[in-house]
N, CA, C and O atoms as a GROMACS GRO file, in nm:
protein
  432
    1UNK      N    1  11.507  12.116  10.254
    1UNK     CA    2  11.377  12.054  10.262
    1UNK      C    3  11.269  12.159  10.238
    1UNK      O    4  11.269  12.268  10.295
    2UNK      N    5  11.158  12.110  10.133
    2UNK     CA    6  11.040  12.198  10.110
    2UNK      C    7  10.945  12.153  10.147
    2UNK      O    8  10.896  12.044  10.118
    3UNK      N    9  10.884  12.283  10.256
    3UNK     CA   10  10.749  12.217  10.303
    3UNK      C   11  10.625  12.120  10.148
    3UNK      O   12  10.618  12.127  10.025
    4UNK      N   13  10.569  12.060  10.235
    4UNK     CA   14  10.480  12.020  10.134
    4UNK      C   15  10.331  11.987  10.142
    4UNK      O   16  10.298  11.937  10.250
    5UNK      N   17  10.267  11.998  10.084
    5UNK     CA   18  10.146  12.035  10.144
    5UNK      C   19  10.010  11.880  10.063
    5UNK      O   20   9.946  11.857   9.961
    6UNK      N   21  10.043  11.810  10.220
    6UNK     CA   22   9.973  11.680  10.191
    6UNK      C   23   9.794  11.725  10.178
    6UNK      O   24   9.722  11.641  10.231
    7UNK      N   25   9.747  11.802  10.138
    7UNK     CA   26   9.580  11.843  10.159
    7UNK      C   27   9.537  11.823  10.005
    7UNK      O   28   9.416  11.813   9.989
    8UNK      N   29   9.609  11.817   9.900
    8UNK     CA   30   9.644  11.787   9.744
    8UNK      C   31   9.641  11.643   9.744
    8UNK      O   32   9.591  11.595   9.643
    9UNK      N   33   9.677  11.571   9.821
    9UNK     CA   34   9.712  11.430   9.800
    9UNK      C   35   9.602  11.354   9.761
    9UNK      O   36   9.572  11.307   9.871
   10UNK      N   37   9.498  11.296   9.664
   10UNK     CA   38   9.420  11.242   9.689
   10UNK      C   39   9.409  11.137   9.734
   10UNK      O   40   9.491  11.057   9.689
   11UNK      N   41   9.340  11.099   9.805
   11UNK     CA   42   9.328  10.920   9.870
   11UNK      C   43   9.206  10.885   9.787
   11UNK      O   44   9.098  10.945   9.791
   12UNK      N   45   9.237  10.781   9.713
   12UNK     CA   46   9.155  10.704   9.612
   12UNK      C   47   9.214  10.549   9.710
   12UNK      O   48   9.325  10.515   9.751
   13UNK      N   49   9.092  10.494   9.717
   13UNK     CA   50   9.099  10.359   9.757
   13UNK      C   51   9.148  10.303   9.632
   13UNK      O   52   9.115  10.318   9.514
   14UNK      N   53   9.244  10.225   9.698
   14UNK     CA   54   9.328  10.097   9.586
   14UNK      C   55   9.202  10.030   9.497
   14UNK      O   56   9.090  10.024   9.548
   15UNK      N   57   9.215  10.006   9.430
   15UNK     CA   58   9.145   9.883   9.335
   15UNK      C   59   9.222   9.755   9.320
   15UNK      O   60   9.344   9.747   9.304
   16UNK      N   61   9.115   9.632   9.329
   16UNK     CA   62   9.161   9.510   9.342
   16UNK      C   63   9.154   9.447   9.417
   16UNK      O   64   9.094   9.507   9.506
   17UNK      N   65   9.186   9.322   9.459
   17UNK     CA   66   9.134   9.222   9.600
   17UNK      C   67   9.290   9.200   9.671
   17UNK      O   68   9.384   9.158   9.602
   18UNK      N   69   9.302   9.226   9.785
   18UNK     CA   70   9.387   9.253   9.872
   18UNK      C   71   9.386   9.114   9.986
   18UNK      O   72   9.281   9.089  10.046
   19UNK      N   73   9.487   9.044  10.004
   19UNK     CA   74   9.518   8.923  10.119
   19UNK      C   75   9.564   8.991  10.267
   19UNK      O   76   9.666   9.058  10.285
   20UNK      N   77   9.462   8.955  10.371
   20UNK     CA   78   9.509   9.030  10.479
   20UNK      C   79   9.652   8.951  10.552
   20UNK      O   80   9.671   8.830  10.554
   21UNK      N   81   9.732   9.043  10.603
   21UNK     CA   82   9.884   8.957  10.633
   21UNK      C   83   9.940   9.068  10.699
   21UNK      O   84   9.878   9.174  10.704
   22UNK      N   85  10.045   9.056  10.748
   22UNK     CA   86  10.164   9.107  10.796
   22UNK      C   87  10.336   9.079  10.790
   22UNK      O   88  10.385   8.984  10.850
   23UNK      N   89  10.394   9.145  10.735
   23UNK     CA   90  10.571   9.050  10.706
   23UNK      C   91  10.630   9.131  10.753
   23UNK      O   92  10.618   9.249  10.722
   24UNK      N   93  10.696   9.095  10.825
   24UNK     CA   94  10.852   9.137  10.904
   24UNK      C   95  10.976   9.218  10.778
   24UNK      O   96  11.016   9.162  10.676
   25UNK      N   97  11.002   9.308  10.807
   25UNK     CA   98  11.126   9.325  10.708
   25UNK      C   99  11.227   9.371  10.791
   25UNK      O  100  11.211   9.436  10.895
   26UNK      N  101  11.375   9.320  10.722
   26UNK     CA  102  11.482   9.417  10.802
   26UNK      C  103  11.548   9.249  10.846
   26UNK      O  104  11.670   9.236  10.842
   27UNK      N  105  11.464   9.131  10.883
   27UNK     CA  106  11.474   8.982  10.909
   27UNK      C  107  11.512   9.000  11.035
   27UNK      O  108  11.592   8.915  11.076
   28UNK      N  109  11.472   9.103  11.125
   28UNK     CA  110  11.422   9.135  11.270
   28UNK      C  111  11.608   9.189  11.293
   28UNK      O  112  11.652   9.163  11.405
   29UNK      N  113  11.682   9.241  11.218
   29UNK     CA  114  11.864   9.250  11.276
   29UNK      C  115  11.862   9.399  11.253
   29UNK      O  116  11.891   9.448  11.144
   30UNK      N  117  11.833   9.460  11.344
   30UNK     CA  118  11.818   9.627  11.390
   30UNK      C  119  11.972   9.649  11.420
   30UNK      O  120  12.032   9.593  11.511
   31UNK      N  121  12.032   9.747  11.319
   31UNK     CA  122  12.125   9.805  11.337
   31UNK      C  123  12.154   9.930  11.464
   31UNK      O  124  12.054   9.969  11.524
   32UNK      N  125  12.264   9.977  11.496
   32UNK     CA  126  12.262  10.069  11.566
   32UNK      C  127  12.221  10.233  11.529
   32UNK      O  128  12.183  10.333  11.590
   33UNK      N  129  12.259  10.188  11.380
   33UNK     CA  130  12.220  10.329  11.339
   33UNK      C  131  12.086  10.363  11.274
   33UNK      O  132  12.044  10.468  11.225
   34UNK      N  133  12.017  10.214  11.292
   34UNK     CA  134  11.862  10.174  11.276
   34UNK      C  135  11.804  10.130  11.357
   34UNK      O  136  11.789  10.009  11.342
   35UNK      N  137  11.751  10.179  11.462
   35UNK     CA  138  11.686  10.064  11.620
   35UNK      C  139  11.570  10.048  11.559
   35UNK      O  140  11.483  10.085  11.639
   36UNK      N  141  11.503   9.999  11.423
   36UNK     CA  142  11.345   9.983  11.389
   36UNK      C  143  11.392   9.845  11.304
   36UNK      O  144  11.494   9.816  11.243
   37UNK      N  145  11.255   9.770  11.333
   37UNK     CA  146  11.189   9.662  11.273
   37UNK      C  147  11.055   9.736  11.253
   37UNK      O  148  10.971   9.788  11.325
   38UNK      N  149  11.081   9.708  11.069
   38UNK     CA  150  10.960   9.762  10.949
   38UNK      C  151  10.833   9.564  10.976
   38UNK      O  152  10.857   9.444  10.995
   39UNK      N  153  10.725   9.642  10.962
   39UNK     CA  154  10.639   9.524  10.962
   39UNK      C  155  10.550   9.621  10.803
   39UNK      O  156  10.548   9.744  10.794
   40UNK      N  157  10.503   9.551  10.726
   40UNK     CA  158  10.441   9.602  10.618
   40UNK      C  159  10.316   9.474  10.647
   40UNK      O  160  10.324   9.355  10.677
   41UNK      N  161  10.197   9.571  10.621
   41UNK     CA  162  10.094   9.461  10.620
   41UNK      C  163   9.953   9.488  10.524
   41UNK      O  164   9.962   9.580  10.443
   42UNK      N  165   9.861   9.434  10.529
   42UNK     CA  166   9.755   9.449  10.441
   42UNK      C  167   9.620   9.422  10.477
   42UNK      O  168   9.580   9.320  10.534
   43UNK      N  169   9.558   9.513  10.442
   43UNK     CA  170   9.387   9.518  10.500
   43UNK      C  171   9.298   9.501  10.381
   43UNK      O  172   9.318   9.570  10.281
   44UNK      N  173   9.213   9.422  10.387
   44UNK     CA  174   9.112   9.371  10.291
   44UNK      C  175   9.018   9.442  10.266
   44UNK      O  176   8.971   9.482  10.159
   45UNK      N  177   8.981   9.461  10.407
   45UNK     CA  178   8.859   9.559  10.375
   45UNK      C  179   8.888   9.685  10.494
   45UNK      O  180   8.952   9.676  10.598
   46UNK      N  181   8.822   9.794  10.443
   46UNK     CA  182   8.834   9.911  10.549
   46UNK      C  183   8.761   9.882  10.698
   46UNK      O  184   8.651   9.831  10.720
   47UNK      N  185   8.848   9.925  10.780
   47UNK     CA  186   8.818   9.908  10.949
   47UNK      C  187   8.917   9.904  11.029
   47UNK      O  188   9.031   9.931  10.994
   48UNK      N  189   8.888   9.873  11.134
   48UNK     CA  190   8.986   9.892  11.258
   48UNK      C  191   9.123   9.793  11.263
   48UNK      O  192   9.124   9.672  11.240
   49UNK      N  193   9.206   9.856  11.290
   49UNK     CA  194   9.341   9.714  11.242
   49UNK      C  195   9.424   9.810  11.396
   49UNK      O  196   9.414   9.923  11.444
   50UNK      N  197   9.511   9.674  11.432
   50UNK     CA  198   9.589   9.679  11.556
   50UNK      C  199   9.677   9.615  11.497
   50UNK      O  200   9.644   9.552  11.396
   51UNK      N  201   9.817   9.610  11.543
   51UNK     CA  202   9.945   9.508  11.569
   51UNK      C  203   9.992   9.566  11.682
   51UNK      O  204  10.028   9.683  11.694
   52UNK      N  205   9.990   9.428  11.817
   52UNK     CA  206  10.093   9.465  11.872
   52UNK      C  207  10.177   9.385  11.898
   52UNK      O  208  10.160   9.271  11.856
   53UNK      N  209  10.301   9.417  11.980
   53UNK     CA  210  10.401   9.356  12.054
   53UNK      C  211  10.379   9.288  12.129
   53UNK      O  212  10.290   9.319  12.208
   54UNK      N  213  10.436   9.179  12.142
   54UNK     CA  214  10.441   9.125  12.288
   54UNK      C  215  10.539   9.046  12.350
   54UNK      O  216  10.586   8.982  12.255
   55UNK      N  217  10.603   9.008  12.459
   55UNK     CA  218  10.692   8.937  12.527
   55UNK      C  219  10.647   8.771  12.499
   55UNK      O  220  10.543   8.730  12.446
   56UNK      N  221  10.730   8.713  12.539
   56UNK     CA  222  10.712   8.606  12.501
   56UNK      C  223  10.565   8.502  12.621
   56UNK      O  224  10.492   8.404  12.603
   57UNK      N  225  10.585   8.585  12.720
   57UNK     CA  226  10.454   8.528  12.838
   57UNK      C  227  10.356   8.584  12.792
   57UNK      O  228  10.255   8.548  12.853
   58UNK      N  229  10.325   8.694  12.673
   58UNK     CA  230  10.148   8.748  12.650
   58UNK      C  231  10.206   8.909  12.711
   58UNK      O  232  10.112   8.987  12.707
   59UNK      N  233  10.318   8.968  12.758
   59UNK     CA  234  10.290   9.099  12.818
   59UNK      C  235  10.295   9.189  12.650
   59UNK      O  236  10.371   9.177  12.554
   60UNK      N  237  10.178   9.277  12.674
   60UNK     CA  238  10.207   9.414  12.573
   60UNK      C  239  10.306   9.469  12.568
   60UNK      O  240  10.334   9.503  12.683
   61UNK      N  241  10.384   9.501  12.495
   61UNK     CA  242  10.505   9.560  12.526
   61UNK      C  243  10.523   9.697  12.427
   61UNK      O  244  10.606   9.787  12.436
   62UNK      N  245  10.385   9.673  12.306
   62UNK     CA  246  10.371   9.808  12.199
   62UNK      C  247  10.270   9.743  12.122
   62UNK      O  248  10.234   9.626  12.111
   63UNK      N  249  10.221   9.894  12.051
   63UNK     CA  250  10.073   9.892  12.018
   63UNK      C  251  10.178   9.939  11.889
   63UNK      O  252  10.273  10.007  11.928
   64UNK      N  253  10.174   9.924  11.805
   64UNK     CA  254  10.253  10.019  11.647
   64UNK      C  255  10.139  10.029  11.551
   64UNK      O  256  10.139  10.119  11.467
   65UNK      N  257  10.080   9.977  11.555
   65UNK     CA  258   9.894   9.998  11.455
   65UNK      C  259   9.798  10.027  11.563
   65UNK      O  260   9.824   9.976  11.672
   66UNK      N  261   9.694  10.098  11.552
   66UNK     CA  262   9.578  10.092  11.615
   66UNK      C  263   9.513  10.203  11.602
   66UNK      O  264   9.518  10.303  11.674
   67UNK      N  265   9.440  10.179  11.490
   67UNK     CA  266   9.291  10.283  11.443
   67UNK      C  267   9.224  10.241  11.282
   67UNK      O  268   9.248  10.144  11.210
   68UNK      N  269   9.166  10.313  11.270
   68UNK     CA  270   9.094  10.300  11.090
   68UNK      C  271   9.224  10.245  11.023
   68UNK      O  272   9.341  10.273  11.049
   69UNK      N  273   9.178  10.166  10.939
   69UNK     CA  274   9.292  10.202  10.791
   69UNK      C  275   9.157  10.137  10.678
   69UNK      O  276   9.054  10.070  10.671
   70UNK      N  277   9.247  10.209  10.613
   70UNK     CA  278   9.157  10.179  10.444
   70UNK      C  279   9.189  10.072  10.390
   70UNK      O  280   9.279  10.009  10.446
   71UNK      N  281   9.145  10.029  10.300
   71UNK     CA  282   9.197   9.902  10.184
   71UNK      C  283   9.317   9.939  10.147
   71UNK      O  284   9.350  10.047  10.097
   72UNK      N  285   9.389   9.840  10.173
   72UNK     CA  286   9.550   9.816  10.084
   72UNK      C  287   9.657   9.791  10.217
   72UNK      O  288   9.638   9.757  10.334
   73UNK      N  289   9.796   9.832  10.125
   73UNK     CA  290   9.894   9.770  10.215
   73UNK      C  291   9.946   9.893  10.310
   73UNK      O  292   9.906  10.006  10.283
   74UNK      N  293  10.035   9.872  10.421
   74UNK     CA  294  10.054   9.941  10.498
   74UNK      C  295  10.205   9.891  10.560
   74UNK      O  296  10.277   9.796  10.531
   75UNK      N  297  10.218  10.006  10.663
   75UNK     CA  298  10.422  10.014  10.651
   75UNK      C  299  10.380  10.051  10.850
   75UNK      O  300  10.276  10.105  10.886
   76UNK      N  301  10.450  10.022  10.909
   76UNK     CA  302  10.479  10.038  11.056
   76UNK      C  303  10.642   9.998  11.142
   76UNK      O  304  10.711   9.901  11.112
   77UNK      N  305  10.677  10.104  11.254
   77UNK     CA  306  10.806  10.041  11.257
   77UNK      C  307  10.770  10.061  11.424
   77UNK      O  308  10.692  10.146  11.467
   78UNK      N  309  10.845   9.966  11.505
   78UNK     CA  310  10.878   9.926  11.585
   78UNK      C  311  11.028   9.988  11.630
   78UNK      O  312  11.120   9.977  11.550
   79UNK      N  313  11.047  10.047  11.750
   79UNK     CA  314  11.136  10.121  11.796
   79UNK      C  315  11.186  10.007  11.920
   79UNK      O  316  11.114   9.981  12.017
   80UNK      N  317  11.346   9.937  11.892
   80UNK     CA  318  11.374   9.842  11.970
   80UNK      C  319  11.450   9.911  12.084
   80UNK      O  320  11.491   9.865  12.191
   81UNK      N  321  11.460  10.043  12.028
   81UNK     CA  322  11.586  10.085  12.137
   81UNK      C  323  11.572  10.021  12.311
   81UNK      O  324  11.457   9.975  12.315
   82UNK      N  325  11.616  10.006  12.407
   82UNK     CA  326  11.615   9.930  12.547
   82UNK      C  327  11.602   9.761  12.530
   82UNK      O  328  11.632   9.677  12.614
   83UNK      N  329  11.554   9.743  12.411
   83UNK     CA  330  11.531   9.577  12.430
   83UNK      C  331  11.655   9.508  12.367
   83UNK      O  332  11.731   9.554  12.283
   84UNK      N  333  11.658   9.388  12.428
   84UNK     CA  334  11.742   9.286  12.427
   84UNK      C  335  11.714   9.138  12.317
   84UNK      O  336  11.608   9.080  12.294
   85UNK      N  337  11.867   9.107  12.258
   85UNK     CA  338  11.794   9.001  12.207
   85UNK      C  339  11.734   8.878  12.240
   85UNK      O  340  11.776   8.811  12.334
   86UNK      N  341  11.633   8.841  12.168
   86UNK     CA  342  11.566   8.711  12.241
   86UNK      C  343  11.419   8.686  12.117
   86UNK      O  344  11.412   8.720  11.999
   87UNK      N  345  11.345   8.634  12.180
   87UNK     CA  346  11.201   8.631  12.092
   87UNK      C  347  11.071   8.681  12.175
   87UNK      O  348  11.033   8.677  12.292
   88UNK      N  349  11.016   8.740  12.031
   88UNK     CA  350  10.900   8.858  12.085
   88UNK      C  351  10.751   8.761  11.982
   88UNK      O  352  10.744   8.659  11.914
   89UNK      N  353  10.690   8.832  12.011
   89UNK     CA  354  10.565   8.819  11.971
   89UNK      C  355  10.509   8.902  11.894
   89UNK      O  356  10.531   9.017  11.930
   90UNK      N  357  10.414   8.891  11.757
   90UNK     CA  358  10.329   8.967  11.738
   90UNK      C  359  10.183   8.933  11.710
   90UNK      O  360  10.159   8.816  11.684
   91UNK      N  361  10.081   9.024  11.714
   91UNK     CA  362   9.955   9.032  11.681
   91UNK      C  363   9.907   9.107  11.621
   91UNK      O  364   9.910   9.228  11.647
   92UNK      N  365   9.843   9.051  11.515
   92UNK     CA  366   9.788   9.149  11.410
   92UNK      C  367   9.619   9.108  11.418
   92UNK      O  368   9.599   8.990  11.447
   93UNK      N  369   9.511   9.184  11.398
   93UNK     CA  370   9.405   9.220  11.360
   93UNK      C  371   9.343   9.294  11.282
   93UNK      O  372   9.347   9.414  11.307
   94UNK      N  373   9.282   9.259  11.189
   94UNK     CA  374   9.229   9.365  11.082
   94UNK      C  375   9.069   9.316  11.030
   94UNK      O  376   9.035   9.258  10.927
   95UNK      N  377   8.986   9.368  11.154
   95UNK     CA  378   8.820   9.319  11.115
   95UNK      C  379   8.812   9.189  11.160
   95UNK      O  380   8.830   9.170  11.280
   96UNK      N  381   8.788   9.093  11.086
   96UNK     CA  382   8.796   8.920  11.183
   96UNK      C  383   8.880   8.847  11.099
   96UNK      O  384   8.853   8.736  11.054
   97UNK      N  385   8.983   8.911  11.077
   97UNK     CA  386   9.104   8.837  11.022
   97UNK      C  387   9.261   8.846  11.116
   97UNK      O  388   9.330   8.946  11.100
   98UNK      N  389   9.300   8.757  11.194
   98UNK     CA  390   9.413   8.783  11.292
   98UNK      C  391   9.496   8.662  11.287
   98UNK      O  392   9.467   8.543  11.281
   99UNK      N  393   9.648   8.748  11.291
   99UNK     CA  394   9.742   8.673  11.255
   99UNK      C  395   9.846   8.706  11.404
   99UNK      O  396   9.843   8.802  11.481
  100UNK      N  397   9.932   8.590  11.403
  100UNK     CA  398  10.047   8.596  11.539
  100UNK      C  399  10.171   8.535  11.486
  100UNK      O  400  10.176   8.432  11.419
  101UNK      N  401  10.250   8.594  11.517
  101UNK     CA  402  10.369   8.499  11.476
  101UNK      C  403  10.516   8.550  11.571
  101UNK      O  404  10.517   8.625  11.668
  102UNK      N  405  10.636   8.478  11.502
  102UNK     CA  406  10.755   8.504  11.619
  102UNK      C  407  10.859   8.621  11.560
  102UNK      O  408  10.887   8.631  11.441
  103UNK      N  409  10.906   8.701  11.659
  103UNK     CA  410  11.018   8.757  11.608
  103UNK      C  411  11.134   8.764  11.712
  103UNK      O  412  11.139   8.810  11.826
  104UNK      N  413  11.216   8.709  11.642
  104UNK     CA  414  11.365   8.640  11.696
  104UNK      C  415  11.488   8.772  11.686
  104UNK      O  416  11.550   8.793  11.582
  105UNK      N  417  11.502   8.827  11.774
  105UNK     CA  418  11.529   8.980  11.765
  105UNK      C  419  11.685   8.934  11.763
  105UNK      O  420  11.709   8.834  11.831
  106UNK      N  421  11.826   9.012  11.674
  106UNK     CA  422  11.976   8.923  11.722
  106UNK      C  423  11.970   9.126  11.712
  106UNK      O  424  11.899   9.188  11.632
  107UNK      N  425  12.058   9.186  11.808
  107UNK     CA  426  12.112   9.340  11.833
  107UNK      C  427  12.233   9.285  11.806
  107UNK      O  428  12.296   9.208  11.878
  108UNK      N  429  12.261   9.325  11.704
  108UNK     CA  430  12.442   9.377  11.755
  108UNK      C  431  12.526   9.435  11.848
  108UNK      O  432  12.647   9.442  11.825
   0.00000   0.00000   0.00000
């Protein structure tokens, strides 16, 4: 492995009109030699964006987004290790656009 030196990288905001969302990948079945559920999502406009976790009664259970992001799409993973299968919750926010939906966790 070679160090690499991200200070070169330019960040040019994406061009184009962007749908704010969030999708599950992986179809929530976390291997052992993978304890992560990938969520990829998308911000419309630049500002504050959150996703979190939650139990199925409303408890927080993880914050995996929460600060600035720029325009475009975005990648986050969720670390299941201790949890059990069953169904979870998520919440997404990005400016005044917010989405919730289910995730039906099966562990091997």
């Amino acid at each position: 492995d070679q160090p690499f030196d991200y200070s070169k990288i330019d960040e040019d905001v994406p061009s184009g009109k962007f749908e704010p969302g969030v999708r599950i990948l992986d179809n929530a079945r976390p291997s052992p030699a993978n304890p992560y559920i990938s969520f990829e999502y998308t911000v419309s406009k630049p500002g504050y964006t959150r996703l979190d976790i939650l139990s199925e009664s409303g408890e927080t259970l993880g914050i995996i987004v929460n600060g600035y992001q720029q325009t475009g799409p975005g990648c986050a993973a969720w670390d299941i290790t201790g949890r059990s299968s069953g169904s979870y919750l998520y919440n997404f926010r990005s400016g005044d656009f917010e989405e919730s939906g289910k995730i039906d966790l099966r562990i091997a």
